[in-house]
CSV table of C-alpha atoms and ligand atoms in Angstrom, one decimal:
chain,number,residue,atom,x,y,z
A,1,MET,CA,51.9,102.5,-72.8
A,2,ALA,CA,49.2,102.9,-75.4
A,3,ALA,CA,46.3,100.5,-75.1
A,4,ILE,CA,44.3,99.0,-78.0
A,5,VAL,CA,41.0,97.3,-77.2
A,6,PHE,CA,39.7,94.4,-79.2
A,7,ALA,CA,36.2,92.9,-78.7
A,8,PHE,CA,35.5,89.2,-79.2
A,9,PRO,CA,32.1,88.4,-80.7
A,10,GLU,CA,29.2,89.4,-78.3
A,11,ASN,CA,31.5,91.7,-76.3
A,12,GLY,CA,31.1,94.7,-78.6
A,13,LEU,CA,29.0,96.9,-76.2
A,14,LEU,CA,31.3,96.5,-73.3
A,15,ALA,CA,34.4,97.0,-75.4
A,16,GLU,CA,32.9,100.2,-76.8
A,17,ASN,CA,32.5,101.5,-73.3
A,18,LEU,CA,36.1,100.7,-72.5
A,19,VAL,CA,37.3,102.4,-75.7
A,20,ALA,CA,35.4,105.5,-74.7
A,21,GLY,CA,36.2,105.5,-71.0
A,22,MET,CA,39.9,104.7,-71.5
A,23,ARG,CA,40.2,107.0,-74.6
A,24,ALA,CA,41.9,104.0,-76.2
A,25,GLU,CA,42.2,102.9,-79.8
A,26,GLN,CA,39.7,100.2,-81.0
A,27,GLY,CA,41.4,97.2,-82.6
A,28,ASN,CA,40.2,95.5,-85.8
A,29,TYR,CA,40.6,91.8,-86.8
A,30,MET,CA,38.9,89.1,-88.8
A,31,LEU,CA,37.8,85.9,-87.2
A,32,ARG,CA,35.8,83.2,-89.1
A,33,GLN,CA,35.5,79.5,-89.6
A,34,PHE,CA,36.8,77.7,-92.6
A,35,PRO,CA,34.3,75.3,-94.2
A,36,ASP,CA,35.9,72.5,-92.4
A,37,GLY,CA,35.3,74.2,-89.0
A,38,GLU,CA,38.9,75.3,-88.4
A,39,THR,CA,39.5,78.9,-87.4
A,40,TYR,CA,40.8,81.8,-89.6
A,41,LEU,CA,42.3,84.8,-87.8
A,42,ARG,CA,43.8,88.0,-89.1
A,43,ILE,CA,44.8,91.0,-87.0
A,44,LEU,CA,44.3,94.2,-89.0
A,45,SER,CA,45.4,96.8,-86.5
A,46,ASP,CA,49.0,97.7,-85.7
A,47,VAL,CA,49.7,96.3,-82.2
A,48,GLU,CA,53.4,96.7,-82.0
A,49,GLY,CA,54.6,98.0,-78.6
A,50,LYS,CA,51.0,98.4,-77.4
A,51,GLU,CA,49.1,96.8,-74.5
A,52,VAL,CA,46.4,94.7,-76.2
A,53,VAL,CA,43.2,94.6,-74.1
A,54,LEU,CA,41.1,91.7,-75.3
A,55,VAL,CA,37.5,91.7,-74.1
A,56,CYS,CA,36.1,88.2,-74.1
A,57,THR,CA,33.7,87.1,-71.4
A,58,LEU,CA,34.0,83.4,-70.8
A,59,ASN,CA,30.5,81.9,-70.8
A,60,ARG,CA,30.4,78.9,-73.2
A,61,PRO,CA,34.2,78.7,-72.8
A,62,ASP,CA,34.8,75.6,-74.9
A,63,ASP,CA,33.5,77.5,-78.0
A,64,LYS,CA,36.0,80.4,-77.4
A,65,ILE,CA,39.2,79.1,-75.9
A,66,LEU,CA,41.0,78.1,-79.1
A,67,SER,CA,40.3,81.4,-80.9
A,68,LEU,CA,41.4,83.2,-77.7
A,69,LEU,CA,44.7,81.3,-77.7
A,70,PHE,CA,45.3,81.9,-81.4
A,71,PHE,CA,44.5,85.6,-80.9
A,72,CYS,CA,46.9,86.1,-78.0
A,73,ARG,CA,49.7,84.2,-79.7
A,74,GLN,CA,49.2,86.2,-82.9
A,75,VAL,CA,49.3,89.7,-81.3
A,76,LYS,CA,52.5,88.6,-79.5
A,77,GLU,CA,53.9,87.4,-82.9
A,78,LEU,CA,53.1,91.0,-84.1
A,79,LYS,CA,55.1,92.4,-81.2
A,80,ALA,CA,52.3,93.5,-78.8
A,81,ALA,CA,54.0,94.6,-75.6
A,82,SER,CA,51.4,92.6,-73.5
A,83,VAL,CA,48.0,91.1,-73.6
A,84,CYS,CA,45.4,91.8,-70.9
A,85,LEU,CA,42.4,89.5,-71.0
A,86,VAL,CA,39.2,91.2,-69.8
A,87,ALA,CA,36.9,88.3,-69.0
A,88,PRO,CA,34.1,89.8,-66.9
A,89,TYR,CA,32.7,86.3,-66.4
A,90,MET,CA,35.4,83.7,-65.7
A,91,ALA,CA,34.5,80.1,-66.5
A,92,TYR,CA,35.6,76.9,-64.9
A,93,MET,CA,35.7,78.2,-61.4
A,94,ARG,CA,33.2,75.8,-59.9
A,95,GLN,CA,34.9,72.4,-60.4
A,96,ASP,CA,37.5,73.2,-57.8
A,97,LYS,CA,37.6,69.8,-56.1
A,98,ALA,CA,37.4,66.1,-57.1
A,99,PHE,CA,34.1,65.1,-55.5
A,100,LYS,CA,34.4,61.6,-56.9
A,101,PRO,CA,37.5,59.6,-57.6
A,102,GLY,CA,38.9,60.3,-61.1
A,103,GLU,CA,37.1,63.7,-61.5
A,104,ALA,CA,39.2,66.4,-63.2
A,105,ILE,CA,39.8,69.6,-61.3
A,106,THR,CA,39.2,71.6,-64.5
A,107,SER,CA,39.5,75.0,-62.8
A,108,ALA,CA,43.2,74.4,-62.4
A,109,TYR,CA,43.7,73.1,-65.9
A,110,PHE,CA,41.8,76.0,-67.4
A,111,ALA,CA,43.8,78.5,-65.3
A,112,ASN,CA,47.0,76.9,-66.4
A,113,LEU,CA,46.0,77.2,-70.1
A,114,ILE,CA,44.9,80.9,-69.8
A,115,SER,CA,48.1,81.7,-67.9
A,116,SER,CA,50.1,80.3,-70.8
A,117,PHE,CA,49.0,82.9,-73.3
A,118,ALA,CA,47.7,86.0,-71.5
A,119,ASP,CA,49.9,88.3,-69.4
A,120,ARG,CA,47.2,89.7,-67.2
A,121,LEU,CA,43.6,89.0,-66.3
A,122,ILE,CA,40.8,91.3,-65.2
A,123,THR,CA,37.5,89.6,-64.0
A,124,ILE,CA,34.4,90.4,-62.0
A,125,ASP,CA,33.2,88.4,-59.0
A,126,PRO,CA,34.7,85.0,-60.0
A,127,HIS,CA,33.2,82.0,-58.2
A,128,LEU,CA,35.8,81.7,-55.5
A,129,HIS,CA,34.5,79.1,-53.1
A,130,ARG,CA,37.1,76.6,-51.8
A,131,ARG,CA,39.8,78.8,-53.2
A,132,ARG,CA,40.7,82.1,-51.5
A,133,SER,CA,42.2,83.8,-54.5
A,134,MET,CA,42.7,83.5,-58.3
A,135,GLN,CA,46.5,83.4,-57.7
A,136,GLU,CA,46.1,79.9,-56.2
A,137,ILE,CA,45.6,78.6,-59.7
A,138,TYR,CA,46.6,81.5,-62.1
A,139,SER,CA,50.3,82.3,-62.5
A,140,ILE,CA,49.6,85.7,-64.2
A,141,PRO,CA,48.5,88.8,-62.3
A,142,CYS,CA,44.7,88.7,-61.8
A,143,GLU,CA,42.6,91.8,-60.8
A,144,VAL,CA,39.3,90.8,-59.3
A,145,LEU,CA,36.7,93.5,-59.3
A,146,HIS,CA,33.3,93.4,-57.5
A,147,ALA,CA,29.9,94.4,-58.6
A,148,THR,CA,28.5,94.6,-55.0
A,149,ALA,CA,28.5,98.4,-54.7
A,150,LEU,CA,26.8,98.7,-58.0
A,151,ILE,CA,24.2,96.2,-57.0
A,152,SER,CA,23.6,98.0,-53.7
A,153,SER,CA,23.1,101.3,-55.6
A,154,TYR,CA,20.6,99.5,-57.9
A,155,ILE,CA,18.6,98.2,-55.0
A,156,LYS,CA,18.6,101.6,-53.3
A,157,GLU,CA,17.4,103.3,-56.4
A,158,HIS,CA,14.8,100.8,-57.6
A,159,ILE,CA,13.5,98.7,-54.8
A,160,THR,CA,11.7,100.0,-51.7
A,161,ASN,CA,11.7,98.0,-48.5
A,162,ALA,CA,13.9,95.2,-49.8
A,163,LEU,CA,14.8,92.0,-47.9
A,164,LEU,CA,17.9,90.4,-49.4
A,165,ILE,CA,18.0,86.7,-49.7
A,166,GLY,CA,21.2,84.6,-50.3
A,167,PRO,CA,20.3,81.2,-51.6
A,168,ASP,CA,23.3,79.4,-50.0
A,169,SER,CA,26.1,79.9,-47.5
A,170,GLU,CA,28.6,80.8,-50.2
A,171,SER,CA,26.4,83.8,-51.1
A,172,GLU,CA,26.7,85.3,-47.7
A,173,GLN,CA,30.1,86.9,-48.6
A,174,TRP,CA,28.5,89.3,-51.1
A,175,VAL,CA,24.8,89.4,-49.9
A,176,SER,CA,25.8,90.6,-46.4
A,177,GLY,CA,28.0,93.4,-47.9
A,178,ILE,CA,25.3,94.5,-50.4
A,179,ALA,CA,22.7,94.6,-47.5
A,180,LYS,CA,25.0,96.7,-45.3
A,181,ASP,CA,25.7,99.2,-48.2
A,182,ALA,CA,22.0,99.4,-49.1
A,183,GLY,CA,20.9,99.6,-45.4
A,184,VAL,CA,18.5,96.7,-45.7
A,185,PRO,CA,18.1,93.3,-43.9
A,186,PHE,CA,19.2,89.9,-45.3
A,187,ILE,CA,18.7,86.2,-44.7
A,188,ILE,CA,20.8,83.3,-45.9
A,189,LEU,CA,19.2,80.0,-46.9
A,190,GLN,CA,20.7,76.5,-46.8
A,191,LYS,CA,21.2,74.8,-50.2
A,192,THR,CA,21.9,71.1,-51.0
A,193,ARG,CA,22.9,70.4,-54.6
A,194,ARG,CA,22.0,66.8,-55.6
A,195,GLY,CA,23.1,67.1,-59.2
A,196,ASP,CA,23.5,69.5,-62.1
A,197,THR,CA,19.8,70.4,-62.1
A,198,GLU,CA,18.7,69.2,-58.7
A,199,VAL,CA,18.8,71.7,-55.9
A,200,GLU,CA,17.1,71.8,-52.5
A,201,VAL,CA,16.9,74.9,-50.4
A,202,SER,CA,15.6,75.4,-46.9
A,203,ILE,CA,14.1,78.6,-45.8
A,204,PRO,CA,14.5,80.2,-42.4
A,205,GLU,CA,11.8,82.2,-40.6
A,206,VAL,CA,10.7,84.9,-43.0
A,207,GLU,CA,7.4,85.7,-41.2
A,208,ASN,CA,8.9,88.9,-39.8
A,209,TYR,CA,9.5,90.2,-43.3
A,210,LYS,CA,6.1,89.7,-44.9
A,211,ALA,CA,5.8,93.4,-45.8
A,212,HIS,CA,9.2,93.4,-47.6
A,213,VAL,CA,10.1,92.8,-51.2
A,214,PRO,CA,12.2,89.7,-51.4
A,215,VAL,CA,15.4,90.2,-53.5
A,216,VAL,CA,17.3,86.9,-54.2
A,217,ILE,CA,20.9,87.6,-55.0
A,218,ASP,CA,23.4,85.1,-56.5
A,219,ASP,CA,26.7,85.4,-58.4
A,220,ILE,CA,25.7,83.0,-61.2
A,221,ILE,CA,22.3,82.2,-62.7
A,222,SER,CA,22.9,79.1,-64.9
A,223,THR,CA,20.3,76.4,-64.9
A,224,ALA,CA,18.3,78.8,-62.6
A,225,HIS,CA,17.3,75.8,-60.4
A,226,THR,CA,18.8,77.6,-57.3
A,227,MET,CA,16.6,80.7,-58.0
A,228,MET,CA,13.5,78.7,-58.9
A,229,GLU,CA,13.8,76.5,-55.8
A,230,THR,CA,14.1,79.6,-53.7
A,231,ILE,CA,11.1,81.2,-55.4
A,232,SER,CA,8.9,78.2,-54.8
A,233,HIS,CA,9.8,78.2,-51.0
A,234,LEU,CA,9.1,81.9,-50.8
A,235,LYS,CA,5.7,81.3,-52.4
A,236,GLU,CA,5.0,78.5,-49.9
A,237,LYS,CA,5.8,81.0,-47.1
A,238,GLY,CA,3.3,83.5,-48.6
A,239,MET,CA,6.0,86.0,-49.7
A,240,PRO,CA,5.4,88.2,-52.7
A,241,PRO,CA,7.2,87.4,-56.0
A,242,PRO,CA,10.9,88.2,-55.6
A,243,VAL,CA,13.3,90.3,-57.8
A,244,CYS,CA,16.1,87.9,-58.8
A,245,ILE,CA,19.5,89.6,-59.2
A,246,GLY,CA,22.5,87.7,-60.6
A,247,VAL,CA,25.9,89.1,-61.4
A,248,HIS,CA,26.5,86.7,-64.3
A,249,ALA,CA,23.6,85.8,-66.8
A,250,VAL,CA,25.0,82.4,-67.8
A,251,PHE,CA,21.5,81.1,-68.6
A,252,THR,CA,20.0,80.3,-72.0
A,253,GLU,CA,16.9,82.2,-73.3
A,254,GLU,CA,14.8,79.2,-72.5
A,255,THR,CA,16.0,79.1,-68.9
A,256,PHE,CA,15.5,82.8,-68.6
A,257,SER,CA,11.8,82.4,-69.7
A,258,ARG,CA,11.3,79.5,-67.3
A,259,LEU,CA,12.7,81.6,-64.5
A,260,LEU,CA,10.3,84.4,-65.2
A,261,SER,CA,7.3,82.1,-65.5
A,262,SER,CA,8.3,80.3,-62.2
A,263,GLY,CA,7.2,83.5,-60.4
A,264,ALA,CA,10.2,85.9,-60.4
A,265,LYS,CA,8.9,89.5,-60.4
A,266,GLU,CA,11.9,90.6,-62.5
A,267,VAL,CA,15.3,89.2,-63.4
A,268,VAL,CA,18.2,91.8,-63.2
A,269,THR,CA,21.8,91.0,-64.2
A,270,CYS,CA,25.1,92.9,-64.6
A,271,ASN,CA,26.5,93.2,-68.2
A,272,THR,CA,29.3,90.8,-67.5
A,273,ILE,CA,27.5,88.6,-70.2
A,274,ALA,CA,25.4,90.5,-72.7
A,275,HIS,CA,21.7,89.7,-72.2
A,276,GLY,CA,18.4,91.5,-72.3
A,277,SER,CA,18.2,91.3,-68.4
A,278,ASN,CA,21.3,93.5,-68.0
A,279,ARG,CA,20.4,96.5,-65.9
A,280,ILE,CA,23.7,97.1,-64.0
A,281,ASP,CA,26.7,98.4,-66.0
A,282,ILE,CA,30.1,97.2,-64.8
A,283,SER,CA,32.2,99.0,-67.5
A,284,GLN,CA,33.3,101.8,-65.2
A,285,LEU,CA,34.9,99.3,-62.8
A,286,ILE,CA,37.1,98.1,-65.6
A,287,VAL,CA,37.9,101.6,-66.9
A,288,ASN,CA,38.9,102.7,-63.4
A,289,THR,CA,41.3,99.8,-63.1
A,290,PHE,CA,43.1,100.9,-66.3
A,291,LYS,CA,43.0,104.6,-65.2
A,292,GLN,CA,44.6,103.8,-61.9
A,293,GLN,CA,47.6,102.3,-63.7
A,294,GLU,CA,48.1,105.5,-65.7
A,295,PRO,CA,51.3,107.4,-64.7
B,1,R5P,C1,26.9,78.0,-56.8
B,1,R5P,O1,27.6,77.7,-55.9
B,1,R5P,C2,26.6,79.4,-57.3
B,1,R5P,O2,26.9,80.4,-56.4
B,1,R5P,C3,25.2,79.5,-57.9
B,1,R5P,O3,24.3,79.4,-56.8
B,1,R5P,C4,25.0,78.5,-58.9
B,1,R5P,O4,26.0,78.5,-59.8
B,1,R5P,C5,23.7,78.7,-59.6
B,1,R5P,O5,23.5,77.7,-60.5
B,1,R5P,P1,22.1,77.3,-61.1
B,1,R5P,O6,21.5,78.5,-61.7
B,1,R5P,O7,22.4,76.2,-62.1
B,1,R5P,O8,21.3,76.7,-60.0
């Protein structure tokens, strides 16, 4: 089935790579706000009988979700065969439990909403913690891709004598794999989160690794408190400034600057969310997924 790729705002570069890699048609549409703040949408390309691939990473999801819903409904109205949402960063994965009575498990509600208007989802390293798979909350097929091999290659090519550091027990799942692939040692810290911006980490013995370059790896960098707390402990232990690698650059520009001035040697991210720190390109992972389905 012919695919047509549409880019939501700020997803243009990634969508271009998909168009080139998949040799697909690029879709055109108009999306703007009316003066009263409501959304105007017009699909300009012919989508009838085609697989619509919509590239929309889901940082700041509340700003995007309604346009996304309108878009998917409208291409279906215009007889698209199916809609595949490519959301390299998937939002609302962290509130997966009611920690206090009355708290909404928003990850489930969000999954329910997306499943009501998209037919298929492709995402990269979603924050699966207490849930084992996306299918526990999504009722549409979800393909989960991993940036770990690309991160290992980056480390092998750019960092000599690395010591990988996972800031919390959740990070062990990917840090251990990356370390194995890159052939370097790793340690995992213990993290206690006391609030949105209050994080404490404890550092195990790093004395044996004083000659190494610390590389802190996390899936998400958001407020950057996890990274900054880790940096401050590494400093206390006399370690050199670490390279901070995050899959998803969820942070604001202000937070990014704060992270750099807190003592990070460099901040490196994947292009799941467009940002100046993007050094690791995940486009080919997505292209390969579409290529594998070709007859
Ligand atoms: C949490 O469990 C994640 O793996 C990240 O450690 C967390 O989202 C980072 O958030 P922040 O940058 O706000 O500390």
